[in-house]
Coordinates of C-alpha atoms and ligand atoms in Angstrom, one line a residue:
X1 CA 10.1 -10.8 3.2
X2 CA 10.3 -13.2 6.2
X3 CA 9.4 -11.9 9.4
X4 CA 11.0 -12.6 13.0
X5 CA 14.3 -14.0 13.8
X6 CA 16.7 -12.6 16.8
X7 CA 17.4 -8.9 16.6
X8 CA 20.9 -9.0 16.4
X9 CA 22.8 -5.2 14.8
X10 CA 23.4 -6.0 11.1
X11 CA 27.0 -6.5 10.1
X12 CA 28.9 -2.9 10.5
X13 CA 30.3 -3.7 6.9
X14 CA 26.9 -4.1 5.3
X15 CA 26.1 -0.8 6.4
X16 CA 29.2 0.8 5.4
X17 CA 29.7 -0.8 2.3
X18 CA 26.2 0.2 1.0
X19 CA 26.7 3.7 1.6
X20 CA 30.5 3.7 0.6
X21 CA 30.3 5.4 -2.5
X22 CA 27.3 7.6 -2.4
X23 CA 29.1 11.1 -2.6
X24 CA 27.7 14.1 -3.4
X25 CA 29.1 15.5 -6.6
X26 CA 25.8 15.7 -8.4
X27 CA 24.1 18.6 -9.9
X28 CA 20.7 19.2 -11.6
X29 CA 23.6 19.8 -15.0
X30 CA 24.9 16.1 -14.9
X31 CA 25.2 15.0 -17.9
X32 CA 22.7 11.5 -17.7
X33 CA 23.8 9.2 -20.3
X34 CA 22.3 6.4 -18.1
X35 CA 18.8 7.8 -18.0
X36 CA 18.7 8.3 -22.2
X37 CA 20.1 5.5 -23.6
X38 CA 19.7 1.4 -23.4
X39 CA 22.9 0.0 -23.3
X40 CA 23.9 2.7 -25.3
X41 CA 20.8 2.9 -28.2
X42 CA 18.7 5.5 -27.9
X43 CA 15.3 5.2 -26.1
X44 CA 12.8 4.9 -28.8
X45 CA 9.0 5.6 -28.9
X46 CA 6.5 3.8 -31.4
X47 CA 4.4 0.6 -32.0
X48 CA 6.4 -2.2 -31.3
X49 CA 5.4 -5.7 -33.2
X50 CA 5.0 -7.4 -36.6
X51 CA 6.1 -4.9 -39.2
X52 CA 3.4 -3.7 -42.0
X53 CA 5.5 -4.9 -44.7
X54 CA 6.8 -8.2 -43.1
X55 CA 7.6 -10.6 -45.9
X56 CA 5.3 -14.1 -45.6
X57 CA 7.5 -16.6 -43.7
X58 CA 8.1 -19.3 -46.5
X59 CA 8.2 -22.4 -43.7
X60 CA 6.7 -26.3 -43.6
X61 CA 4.6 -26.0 -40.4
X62 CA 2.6 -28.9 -39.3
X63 CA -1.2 -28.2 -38.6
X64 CA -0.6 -24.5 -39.3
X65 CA -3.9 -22.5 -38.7
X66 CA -4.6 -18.6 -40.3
X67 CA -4.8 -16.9 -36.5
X68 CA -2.5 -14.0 -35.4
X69 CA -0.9 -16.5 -32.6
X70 CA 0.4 -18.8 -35.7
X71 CA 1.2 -15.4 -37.6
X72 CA 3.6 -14.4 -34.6
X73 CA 5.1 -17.6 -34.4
X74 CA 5.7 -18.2 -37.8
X75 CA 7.4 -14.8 -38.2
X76 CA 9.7 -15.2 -35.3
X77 CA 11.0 -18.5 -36.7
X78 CA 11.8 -17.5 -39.5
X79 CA 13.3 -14.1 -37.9
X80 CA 15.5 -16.2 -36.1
X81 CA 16.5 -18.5 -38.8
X82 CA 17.7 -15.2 -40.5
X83 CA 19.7 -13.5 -37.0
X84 CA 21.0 -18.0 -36.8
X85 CA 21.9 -17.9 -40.6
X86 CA 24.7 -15.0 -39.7
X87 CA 25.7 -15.7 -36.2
X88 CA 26.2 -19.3 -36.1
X89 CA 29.2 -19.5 -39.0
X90 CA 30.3 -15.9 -38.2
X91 CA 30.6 -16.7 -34.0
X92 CA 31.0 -20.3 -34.0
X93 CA 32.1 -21.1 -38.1
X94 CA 29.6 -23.4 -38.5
X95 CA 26.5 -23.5 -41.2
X96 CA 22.9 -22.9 -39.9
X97 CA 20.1 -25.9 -40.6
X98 CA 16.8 -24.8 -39.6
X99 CA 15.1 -27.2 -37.0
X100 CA 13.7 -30.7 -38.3
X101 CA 10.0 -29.9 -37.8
X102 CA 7.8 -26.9 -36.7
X103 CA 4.5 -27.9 -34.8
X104 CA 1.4 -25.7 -34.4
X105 CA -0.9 -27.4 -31.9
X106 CA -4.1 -26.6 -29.7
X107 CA -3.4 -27.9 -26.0
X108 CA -7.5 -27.5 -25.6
X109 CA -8.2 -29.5 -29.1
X110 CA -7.0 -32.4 -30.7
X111 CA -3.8 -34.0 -29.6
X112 CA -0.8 -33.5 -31.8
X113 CA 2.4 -35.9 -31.3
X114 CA 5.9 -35.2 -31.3
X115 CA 8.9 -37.3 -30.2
X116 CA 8.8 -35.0 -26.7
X117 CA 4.7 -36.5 -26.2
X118 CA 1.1 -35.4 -26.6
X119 CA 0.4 -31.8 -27.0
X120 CA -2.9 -32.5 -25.6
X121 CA -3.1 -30.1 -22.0
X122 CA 0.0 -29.1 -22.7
X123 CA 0.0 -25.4 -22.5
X124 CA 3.5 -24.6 -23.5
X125 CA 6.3 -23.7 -26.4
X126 CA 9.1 -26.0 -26.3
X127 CA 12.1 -27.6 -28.6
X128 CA 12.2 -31.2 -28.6
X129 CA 15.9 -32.6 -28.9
X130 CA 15.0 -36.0 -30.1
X131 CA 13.1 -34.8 -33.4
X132 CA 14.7 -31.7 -33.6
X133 CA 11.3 -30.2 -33.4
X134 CA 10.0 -26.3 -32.3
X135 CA 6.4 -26.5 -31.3
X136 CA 3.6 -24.1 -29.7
X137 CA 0.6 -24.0 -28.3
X138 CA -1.6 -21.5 -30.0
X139 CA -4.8 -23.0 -28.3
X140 CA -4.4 -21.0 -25.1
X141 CA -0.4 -20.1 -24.3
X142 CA 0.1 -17.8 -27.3
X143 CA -3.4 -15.8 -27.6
X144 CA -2.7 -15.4 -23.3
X145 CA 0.3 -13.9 -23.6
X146 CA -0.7 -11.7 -26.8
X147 CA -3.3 -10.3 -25.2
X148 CA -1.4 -9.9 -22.0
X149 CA 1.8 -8.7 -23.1
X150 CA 1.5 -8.2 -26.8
X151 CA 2.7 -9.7 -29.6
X152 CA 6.4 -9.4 -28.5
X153 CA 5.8 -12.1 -26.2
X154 CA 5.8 -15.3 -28.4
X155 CA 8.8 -13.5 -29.9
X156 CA 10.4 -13.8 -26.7
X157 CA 9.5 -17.4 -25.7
X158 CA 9.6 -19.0 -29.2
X159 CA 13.5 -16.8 -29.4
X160 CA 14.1 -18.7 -26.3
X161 CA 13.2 -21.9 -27.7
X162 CA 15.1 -21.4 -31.1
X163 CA 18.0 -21.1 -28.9
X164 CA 17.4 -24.7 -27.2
X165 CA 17.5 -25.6 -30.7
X166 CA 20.8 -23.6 -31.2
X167 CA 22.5 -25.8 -28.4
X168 CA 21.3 -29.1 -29.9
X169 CA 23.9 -27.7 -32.9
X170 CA 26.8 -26.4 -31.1
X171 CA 27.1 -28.8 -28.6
X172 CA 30.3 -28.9 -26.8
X173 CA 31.1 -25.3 -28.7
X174 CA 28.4 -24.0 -25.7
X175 CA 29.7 -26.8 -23.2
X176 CA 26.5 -28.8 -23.8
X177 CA 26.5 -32.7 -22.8
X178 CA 24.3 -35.0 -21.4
X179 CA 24.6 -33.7 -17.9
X180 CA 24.5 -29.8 -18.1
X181 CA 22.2 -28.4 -15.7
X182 CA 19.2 -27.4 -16.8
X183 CA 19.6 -23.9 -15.9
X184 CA 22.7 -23.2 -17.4
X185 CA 20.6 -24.2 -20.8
X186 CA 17.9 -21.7 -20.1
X187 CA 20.3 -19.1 -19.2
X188 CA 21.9 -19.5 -22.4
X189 CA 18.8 -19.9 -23.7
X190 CA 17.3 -16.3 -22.1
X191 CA 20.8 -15.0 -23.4
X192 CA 20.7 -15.7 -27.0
X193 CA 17.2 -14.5 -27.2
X194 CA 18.5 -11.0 -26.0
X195 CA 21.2 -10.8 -28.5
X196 CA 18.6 -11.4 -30.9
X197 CA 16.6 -8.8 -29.5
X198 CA 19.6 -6.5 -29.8
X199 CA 19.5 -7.1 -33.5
X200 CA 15.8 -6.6 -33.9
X201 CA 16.2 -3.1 -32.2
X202 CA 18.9 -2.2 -34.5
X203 CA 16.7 -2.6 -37.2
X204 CA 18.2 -5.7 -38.7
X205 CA 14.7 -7.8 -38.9
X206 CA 12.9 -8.1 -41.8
X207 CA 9.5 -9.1 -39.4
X208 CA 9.3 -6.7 -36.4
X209 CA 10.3 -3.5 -35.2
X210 CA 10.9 -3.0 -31.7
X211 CA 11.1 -0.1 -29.6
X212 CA 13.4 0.2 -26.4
X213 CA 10.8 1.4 -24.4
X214 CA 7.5 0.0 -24.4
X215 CA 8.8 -2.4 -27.1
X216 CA 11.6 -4.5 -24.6
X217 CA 9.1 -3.7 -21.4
X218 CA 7.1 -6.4 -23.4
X219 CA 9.8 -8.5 -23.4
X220 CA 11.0 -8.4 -19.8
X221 CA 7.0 -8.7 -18.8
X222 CA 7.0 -12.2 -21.0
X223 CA 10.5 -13.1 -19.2
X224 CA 8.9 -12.3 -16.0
X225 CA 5.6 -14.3 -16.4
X226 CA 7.8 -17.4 -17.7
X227 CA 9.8 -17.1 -14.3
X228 CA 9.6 -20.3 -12.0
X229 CA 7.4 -20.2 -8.7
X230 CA 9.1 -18.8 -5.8
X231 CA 10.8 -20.7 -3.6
X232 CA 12.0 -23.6 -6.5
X233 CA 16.0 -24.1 -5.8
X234 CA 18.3 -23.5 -9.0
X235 CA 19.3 -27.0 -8.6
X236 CA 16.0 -28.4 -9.6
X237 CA 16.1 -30.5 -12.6
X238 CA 13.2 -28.4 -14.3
X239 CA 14.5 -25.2 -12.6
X240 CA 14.1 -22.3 -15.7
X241 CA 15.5 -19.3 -13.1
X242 CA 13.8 -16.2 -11.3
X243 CA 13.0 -13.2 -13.3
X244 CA 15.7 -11.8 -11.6
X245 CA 18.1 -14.6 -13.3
X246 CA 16.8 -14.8 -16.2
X247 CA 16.5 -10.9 -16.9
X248 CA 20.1 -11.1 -16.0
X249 CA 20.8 -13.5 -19.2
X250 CA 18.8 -11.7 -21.4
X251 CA 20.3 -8.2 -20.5
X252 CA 23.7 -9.8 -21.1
X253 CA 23.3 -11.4 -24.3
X254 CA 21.5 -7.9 -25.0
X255 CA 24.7 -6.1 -24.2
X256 CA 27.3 -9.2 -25.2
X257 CA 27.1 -11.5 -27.9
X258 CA 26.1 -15.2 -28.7
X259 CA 29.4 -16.4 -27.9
X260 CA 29.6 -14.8 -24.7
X261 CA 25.9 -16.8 -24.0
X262 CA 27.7 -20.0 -25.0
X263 CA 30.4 -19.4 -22.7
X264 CA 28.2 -19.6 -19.3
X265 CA 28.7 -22.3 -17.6
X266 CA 27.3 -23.3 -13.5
X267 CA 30.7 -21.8 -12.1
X268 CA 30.2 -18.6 -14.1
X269 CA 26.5 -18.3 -13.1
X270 CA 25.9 -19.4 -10.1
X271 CA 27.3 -16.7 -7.7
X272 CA 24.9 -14.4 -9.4
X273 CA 21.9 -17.0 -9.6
X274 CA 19.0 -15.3 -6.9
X275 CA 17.0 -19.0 -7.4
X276 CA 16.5 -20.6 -3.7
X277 CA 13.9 -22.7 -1.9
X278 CA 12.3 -20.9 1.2
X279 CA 14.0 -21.0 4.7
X280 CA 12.3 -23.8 6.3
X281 CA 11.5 -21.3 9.1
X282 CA 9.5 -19.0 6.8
X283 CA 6.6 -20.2 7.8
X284 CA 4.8 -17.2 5.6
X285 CA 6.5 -18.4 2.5
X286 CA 7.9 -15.1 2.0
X287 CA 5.0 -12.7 2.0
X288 CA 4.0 -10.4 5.3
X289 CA 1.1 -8.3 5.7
X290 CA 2.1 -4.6 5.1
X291 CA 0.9 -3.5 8.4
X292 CA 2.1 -1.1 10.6
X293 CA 4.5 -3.7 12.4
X294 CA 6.0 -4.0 9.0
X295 CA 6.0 -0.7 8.4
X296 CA 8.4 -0.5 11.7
X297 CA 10.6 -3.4 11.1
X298 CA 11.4 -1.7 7.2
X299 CA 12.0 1.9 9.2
X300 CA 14.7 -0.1 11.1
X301 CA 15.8 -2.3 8.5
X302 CA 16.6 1.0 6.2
X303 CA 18.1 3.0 9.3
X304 CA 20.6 -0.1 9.7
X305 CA 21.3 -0.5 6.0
X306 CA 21.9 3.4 5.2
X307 CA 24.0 4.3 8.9
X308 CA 26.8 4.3 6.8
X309 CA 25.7 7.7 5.3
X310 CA 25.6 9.8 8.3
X311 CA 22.3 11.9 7.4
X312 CA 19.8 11.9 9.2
X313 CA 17.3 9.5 8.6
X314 CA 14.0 10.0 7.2
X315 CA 11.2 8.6 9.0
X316 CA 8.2 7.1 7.4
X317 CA 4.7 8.3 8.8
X318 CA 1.4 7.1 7.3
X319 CA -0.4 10.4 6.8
X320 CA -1.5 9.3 3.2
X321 CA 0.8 9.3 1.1
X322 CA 1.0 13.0 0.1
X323 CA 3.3 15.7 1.0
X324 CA 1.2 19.2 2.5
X325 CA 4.4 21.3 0.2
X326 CA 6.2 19.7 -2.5
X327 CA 5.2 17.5 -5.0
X328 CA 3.5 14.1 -4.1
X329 CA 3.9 10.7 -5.5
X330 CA 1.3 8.3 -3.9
X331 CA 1.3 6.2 -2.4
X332 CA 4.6 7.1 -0.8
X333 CA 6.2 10.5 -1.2
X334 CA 9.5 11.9 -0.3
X335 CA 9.0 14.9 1.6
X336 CA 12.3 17.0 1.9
X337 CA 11.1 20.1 4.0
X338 CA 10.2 17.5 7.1
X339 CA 12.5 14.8 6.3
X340 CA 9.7 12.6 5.5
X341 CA 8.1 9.5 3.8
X342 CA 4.2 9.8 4.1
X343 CA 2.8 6.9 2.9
X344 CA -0.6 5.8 2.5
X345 CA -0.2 2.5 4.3
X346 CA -3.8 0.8 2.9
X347 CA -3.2 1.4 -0.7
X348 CA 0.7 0.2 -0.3
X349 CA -1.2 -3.2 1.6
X350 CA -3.2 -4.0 -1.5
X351 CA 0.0 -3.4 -3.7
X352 CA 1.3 -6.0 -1.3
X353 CA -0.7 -8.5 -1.7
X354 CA 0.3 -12.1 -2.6
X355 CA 1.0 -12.8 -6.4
X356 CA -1.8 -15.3 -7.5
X357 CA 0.6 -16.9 -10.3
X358 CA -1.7 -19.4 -11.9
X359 CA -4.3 -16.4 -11.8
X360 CA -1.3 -14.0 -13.3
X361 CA -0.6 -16.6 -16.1
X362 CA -3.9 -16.7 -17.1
X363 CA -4.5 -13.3 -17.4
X364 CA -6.9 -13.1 -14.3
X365 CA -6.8 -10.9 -11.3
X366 CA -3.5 -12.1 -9.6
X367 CA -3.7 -10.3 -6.7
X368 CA -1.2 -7.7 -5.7
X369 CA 2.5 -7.6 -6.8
X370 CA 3.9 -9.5 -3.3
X371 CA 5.1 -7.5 -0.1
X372 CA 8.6 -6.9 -1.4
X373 CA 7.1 -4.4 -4.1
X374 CA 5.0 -2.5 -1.5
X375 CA 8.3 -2.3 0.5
X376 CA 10.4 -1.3 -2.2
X377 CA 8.6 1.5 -3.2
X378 CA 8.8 3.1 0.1
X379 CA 12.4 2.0 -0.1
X380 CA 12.7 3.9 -2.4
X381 CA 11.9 7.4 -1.0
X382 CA 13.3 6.3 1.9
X383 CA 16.6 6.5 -0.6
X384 CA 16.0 9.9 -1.8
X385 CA 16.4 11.5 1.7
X386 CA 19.6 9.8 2.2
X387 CA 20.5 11.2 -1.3
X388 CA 19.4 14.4 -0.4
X389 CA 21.7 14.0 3.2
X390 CA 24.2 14.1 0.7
X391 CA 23.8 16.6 -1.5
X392 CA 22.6 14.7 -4.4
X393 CA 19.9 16.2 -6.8
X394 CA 16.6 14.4 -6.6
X395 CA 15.6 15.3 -9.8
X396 CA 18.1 15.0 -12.3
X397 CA 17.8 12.9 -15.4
X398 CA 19.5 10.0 -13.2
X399 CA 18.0 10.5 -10.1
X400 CA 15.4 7.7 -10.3
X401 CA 18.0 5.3 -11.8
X402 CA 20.4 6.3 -8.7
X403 CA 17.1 5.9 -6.6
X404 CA 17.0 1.9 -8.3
X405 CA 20.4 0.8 -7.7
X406 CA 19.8 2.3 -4.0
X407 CA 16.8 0.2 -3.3
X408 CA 18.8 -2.9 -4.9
X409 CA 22.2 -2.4 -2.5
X410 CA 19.1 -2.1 0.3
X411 CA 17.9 -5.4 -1.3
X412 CA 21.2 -7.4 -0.9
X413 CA 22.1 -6.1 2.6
X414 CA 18.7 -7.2 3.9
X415 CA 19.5 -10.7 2.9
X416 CA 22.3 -11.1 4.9
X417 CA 21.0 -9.5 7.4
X418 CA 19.6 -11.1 11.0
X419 CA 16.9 -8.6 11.7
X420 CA 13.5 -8.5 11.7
X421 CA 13.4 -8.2 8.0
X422 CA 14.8 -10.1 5.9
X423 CA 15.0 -11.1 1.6
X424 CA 13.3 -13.8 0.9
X425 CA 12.9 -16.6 -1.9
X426 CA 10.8 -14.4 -4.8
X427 CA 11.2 -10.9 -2.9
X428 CA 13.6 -9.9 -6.0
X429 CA 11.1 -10.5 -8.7
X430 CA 8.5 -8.8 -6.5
X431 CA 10.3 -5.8 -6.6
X432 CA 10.9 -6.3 -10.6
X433 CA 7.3 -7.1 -11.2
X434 CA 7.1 -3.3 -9.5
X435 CA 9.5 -1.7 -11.8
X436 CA 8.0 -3.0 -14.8
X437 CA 5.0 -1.3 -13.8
X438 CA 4.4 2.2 -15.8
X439 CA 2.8 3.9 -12.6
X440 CA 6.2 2.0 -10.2
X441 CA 7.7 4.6 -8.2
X442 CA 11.5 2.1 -7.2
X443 CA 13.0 4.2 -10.5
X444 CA 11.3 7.4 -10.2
X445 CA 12.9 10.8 -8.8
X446 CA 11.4 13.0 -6.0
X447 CA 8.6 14.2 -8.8
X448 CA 7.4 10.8 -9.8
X449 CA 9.6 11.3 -13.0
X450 CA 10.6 7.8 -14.1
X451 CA 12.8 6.5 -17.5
X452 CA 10.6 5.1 -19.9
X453 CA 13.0 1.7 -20.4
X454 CA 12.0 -0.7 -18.3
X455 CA 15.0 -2.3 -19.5
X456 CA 17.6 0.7 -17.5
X457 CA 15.5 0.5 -14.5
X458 CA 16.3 -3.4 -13.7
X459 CA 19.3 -2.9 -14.5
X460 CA 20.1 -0.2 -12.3
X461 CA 18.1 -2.1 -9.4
X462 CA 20.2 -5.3 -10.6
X463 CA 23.7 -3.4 -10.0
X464 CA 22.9 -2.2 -6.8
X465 CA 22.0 -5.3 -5.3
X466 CA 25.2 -7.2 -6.8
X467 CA 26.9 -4.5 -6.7
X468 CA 26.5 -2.7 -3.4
X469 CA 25.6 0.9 -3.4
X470 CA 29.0 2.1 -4.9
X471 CA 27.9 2.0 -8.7
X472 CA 24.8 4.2 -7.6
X473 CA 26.6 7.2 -7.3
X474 CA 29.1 6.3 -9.8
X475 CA 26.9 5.1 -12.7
X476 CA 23.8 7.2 -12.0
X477 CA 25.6 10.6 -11.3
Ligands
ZN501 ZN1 14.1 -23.2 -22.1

């Protein structure tokens, strides 16, 4: 969040429109498709990864070593060779040709060459256009994010990259030319990957099985590590997107197919595109102390947003986190009988914390998950009271989804907004980083209670801020 600027009254119509559609016509009977389902599948429970009886991959790989990282990778290549071999003539009508060359390398070890460079210090997975080339580094980028994230996270990446490759053969079918913008590749890019991840989890691959809960929450985390620094603009020739954008691709191609991932172009993307440099005045480079001055500019920034509702609004007081009658959900609880959010302001500081990103890559202690996730948990209980104003049920199977797409309206009218508090550059994937967290309480109802999909919680925190608050009541009934 950036701190200071003039305390001017936040646009009336921000505050209405966030409220505008939050009606009461919810009851603990609703019927919550939303909360059971991603994207329609059902939300599935078991061990996500390389199936048991995975055929061998029957590829040339250059420098191909026996560990699991080259295991993974080989299995994903040709997993998407197979998803390629029926999309490409049955989308685009045109024949699949697997890539040129596959290259397994060691970025600590002896350098490898491609037409792209040395491999040597590299620490990456990439397609090279010139030699048609898909190469990894399973020296130190694939056994950090297996052990990280899991095997499903050099599935992700190296799906990513096959799609790179994917472009190099439909060209000006997916508007490719010598000048695209970078981002508009990777979001095609993070697009096809999900519609190949939609065919995985409908049980199409021959190599892995995924899950839609813990199984895509492993895919979303790898998106979310891969995400550029805070603060890069989207018009940066290397820019890649925030997790927030590139979520957004992969969720669509998810829901869509390859040729609707083809068909984004920079018009079509970039009024949704979250990637911007810091305000030069933001001196803080987006991260304030959670403190009790913050504390107070997020009570006025929520009163402002949520005026629109005419309840009366809950006020946060830091008596730990805990409520003395109902059920508690530290470190921030909605407490209906006062009209409350006690939080317990030193545990919510250390949540708060700057993200240490180089740390995070490597798997080190990164620090906290950025002020924006501290804030948006308390956000979110804020939320429930104004829910509860309303007369909608805090604990139905939607409620923390409702509770999401809240936080996410809250989200988008703080960045227009002129107060003390305002979004800034990375703020968005601080609050993702939180809702990929199995303990986050931004999707959870008044008991803590939380859908297992990582997957339907961004999402609902994704409509609400593009969306305003009118989907909330709407979609999460
Ligand atoms: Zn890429």
């Amino acid at each position: 969040m950036k701190p200071g600027g003039t305390a001017r009254l936040l646009v009336a119509a921000v505050a209405g429109a966030l409220v505008l559609g939050l009606t009461a016509c919810t009851g603990d009977d609703a019927r919550g498709t939303a909360a059971t389902t991603v994207d329609g599948l059902p939300i599935t429970h078991f061990a996500s990864g390389l199936k048991a009886n995975a055929p061998k991959p029957d590829l040339n790989v250059t420098n191909l070593s026996g560990d699991d990282s080259d295991k993974v990778a080989t299995a994903t290549i040709a997993d998407v060779e197979d998803y390629w071999s029926d999309r490409l003539p049955d989308d685009f009508g045109i024949r699949f040709e697997p890539v040129t060359r596959l290259l397994s390398y060691e970025s600590n070890g002896p350098n490898q060459k491609n037409a792209c460079g040395d491999t040597r210090r590299n620490v990456n997975a990439f397609y090279c256009g010139r030699d048609d080339s898909v190469s990894w580094d399973r020296g130190v980028l694939l056994p950090n994010m297996i052990q990280q994230f899991g095997p499903l996270s050099v599935v992700t990446v190296l799906a990513h990259e096959f799609g790179h490759a994917v472009q190099f053969r439909l060209r000006d079918k997916a508007g490719i030319s010598g000048n695209t913008p970078t981002i508009v590749k990777e979001q095609q890019a993070d697009c096809f990957a999900g519609n190949y991840f939609r065919w995985v989890v409908e049980g199409k691959s021959r190599y892995f099985a995924v899950s839609t809960s813990d199984g895509l929450n492993a895919a979303l985390s790898s998106l979310f590590l891969v995400r550029d620094s805070a603060g890069t603009s989207a018009t940066d020739s290397q820019a890649h997107g925030t997790a927030f954008d590139r979520i957004f691709a992969f969720q669509l191609g998810f829901e869509k197919s390859p040729k609707d991932c083809a068909a984004l172009t920079l018009a079509t993307i970039q009024p949704r595109l979250t990637e911007r440099p810091f305000d030069p005045t933001d001196r803080n480079k987006g991260d304030v102390p959670i403190n009790d001055a913050t504390i107070s500019a997020l009570q006025a920034s929520l009163n402002d947003s949520f005026a629109g509702a005419k309840v009366p609004a809950p006020s946060i007081v830091a008596t730990g986190g805990r409520c003395p009658d109902s059920p508690s959900t530290p470190p921030a609880s909605y407490c209906p009988a006062s009209n409350t959010v006690s939080i317990d302001l030193r545990t919510l500081a250390a949540l708060g914390r700057p993200v240490d990103q180089e740390a995070e890559f490597n798997g080190e202690d990164s620090g906290g998950h950025g002020d924006f996730a501290a804030l948006s948990e308390v956000a979110s209980r804020y939320a429930l009271g104004i829910e509860r104003g309303v007369g909608a049920s805090l604990t139905n199977p939607n409620a923390g989804l409702r509770t999401a797409c809240l936080v996410g309206a809250w989200a988008a009218a703080t960045s227009k907004s002129t107060r003390d508090l305002r979004l800034s550059a990375g703020d968005l994937d601080e609050a993702i980083s939180d809702l990929l967290r199995p303990e986050s309480l931004i999707a959870s109802d008044v008991n803590g209670r939380r859908v297992d999909a990582g997957f339907t919680r961004v999402e609902a925190m994704r409509i609400g801020y593009l969306q305003g608050s009118g989907p909330c009541s709407t979609q999460y009934g």
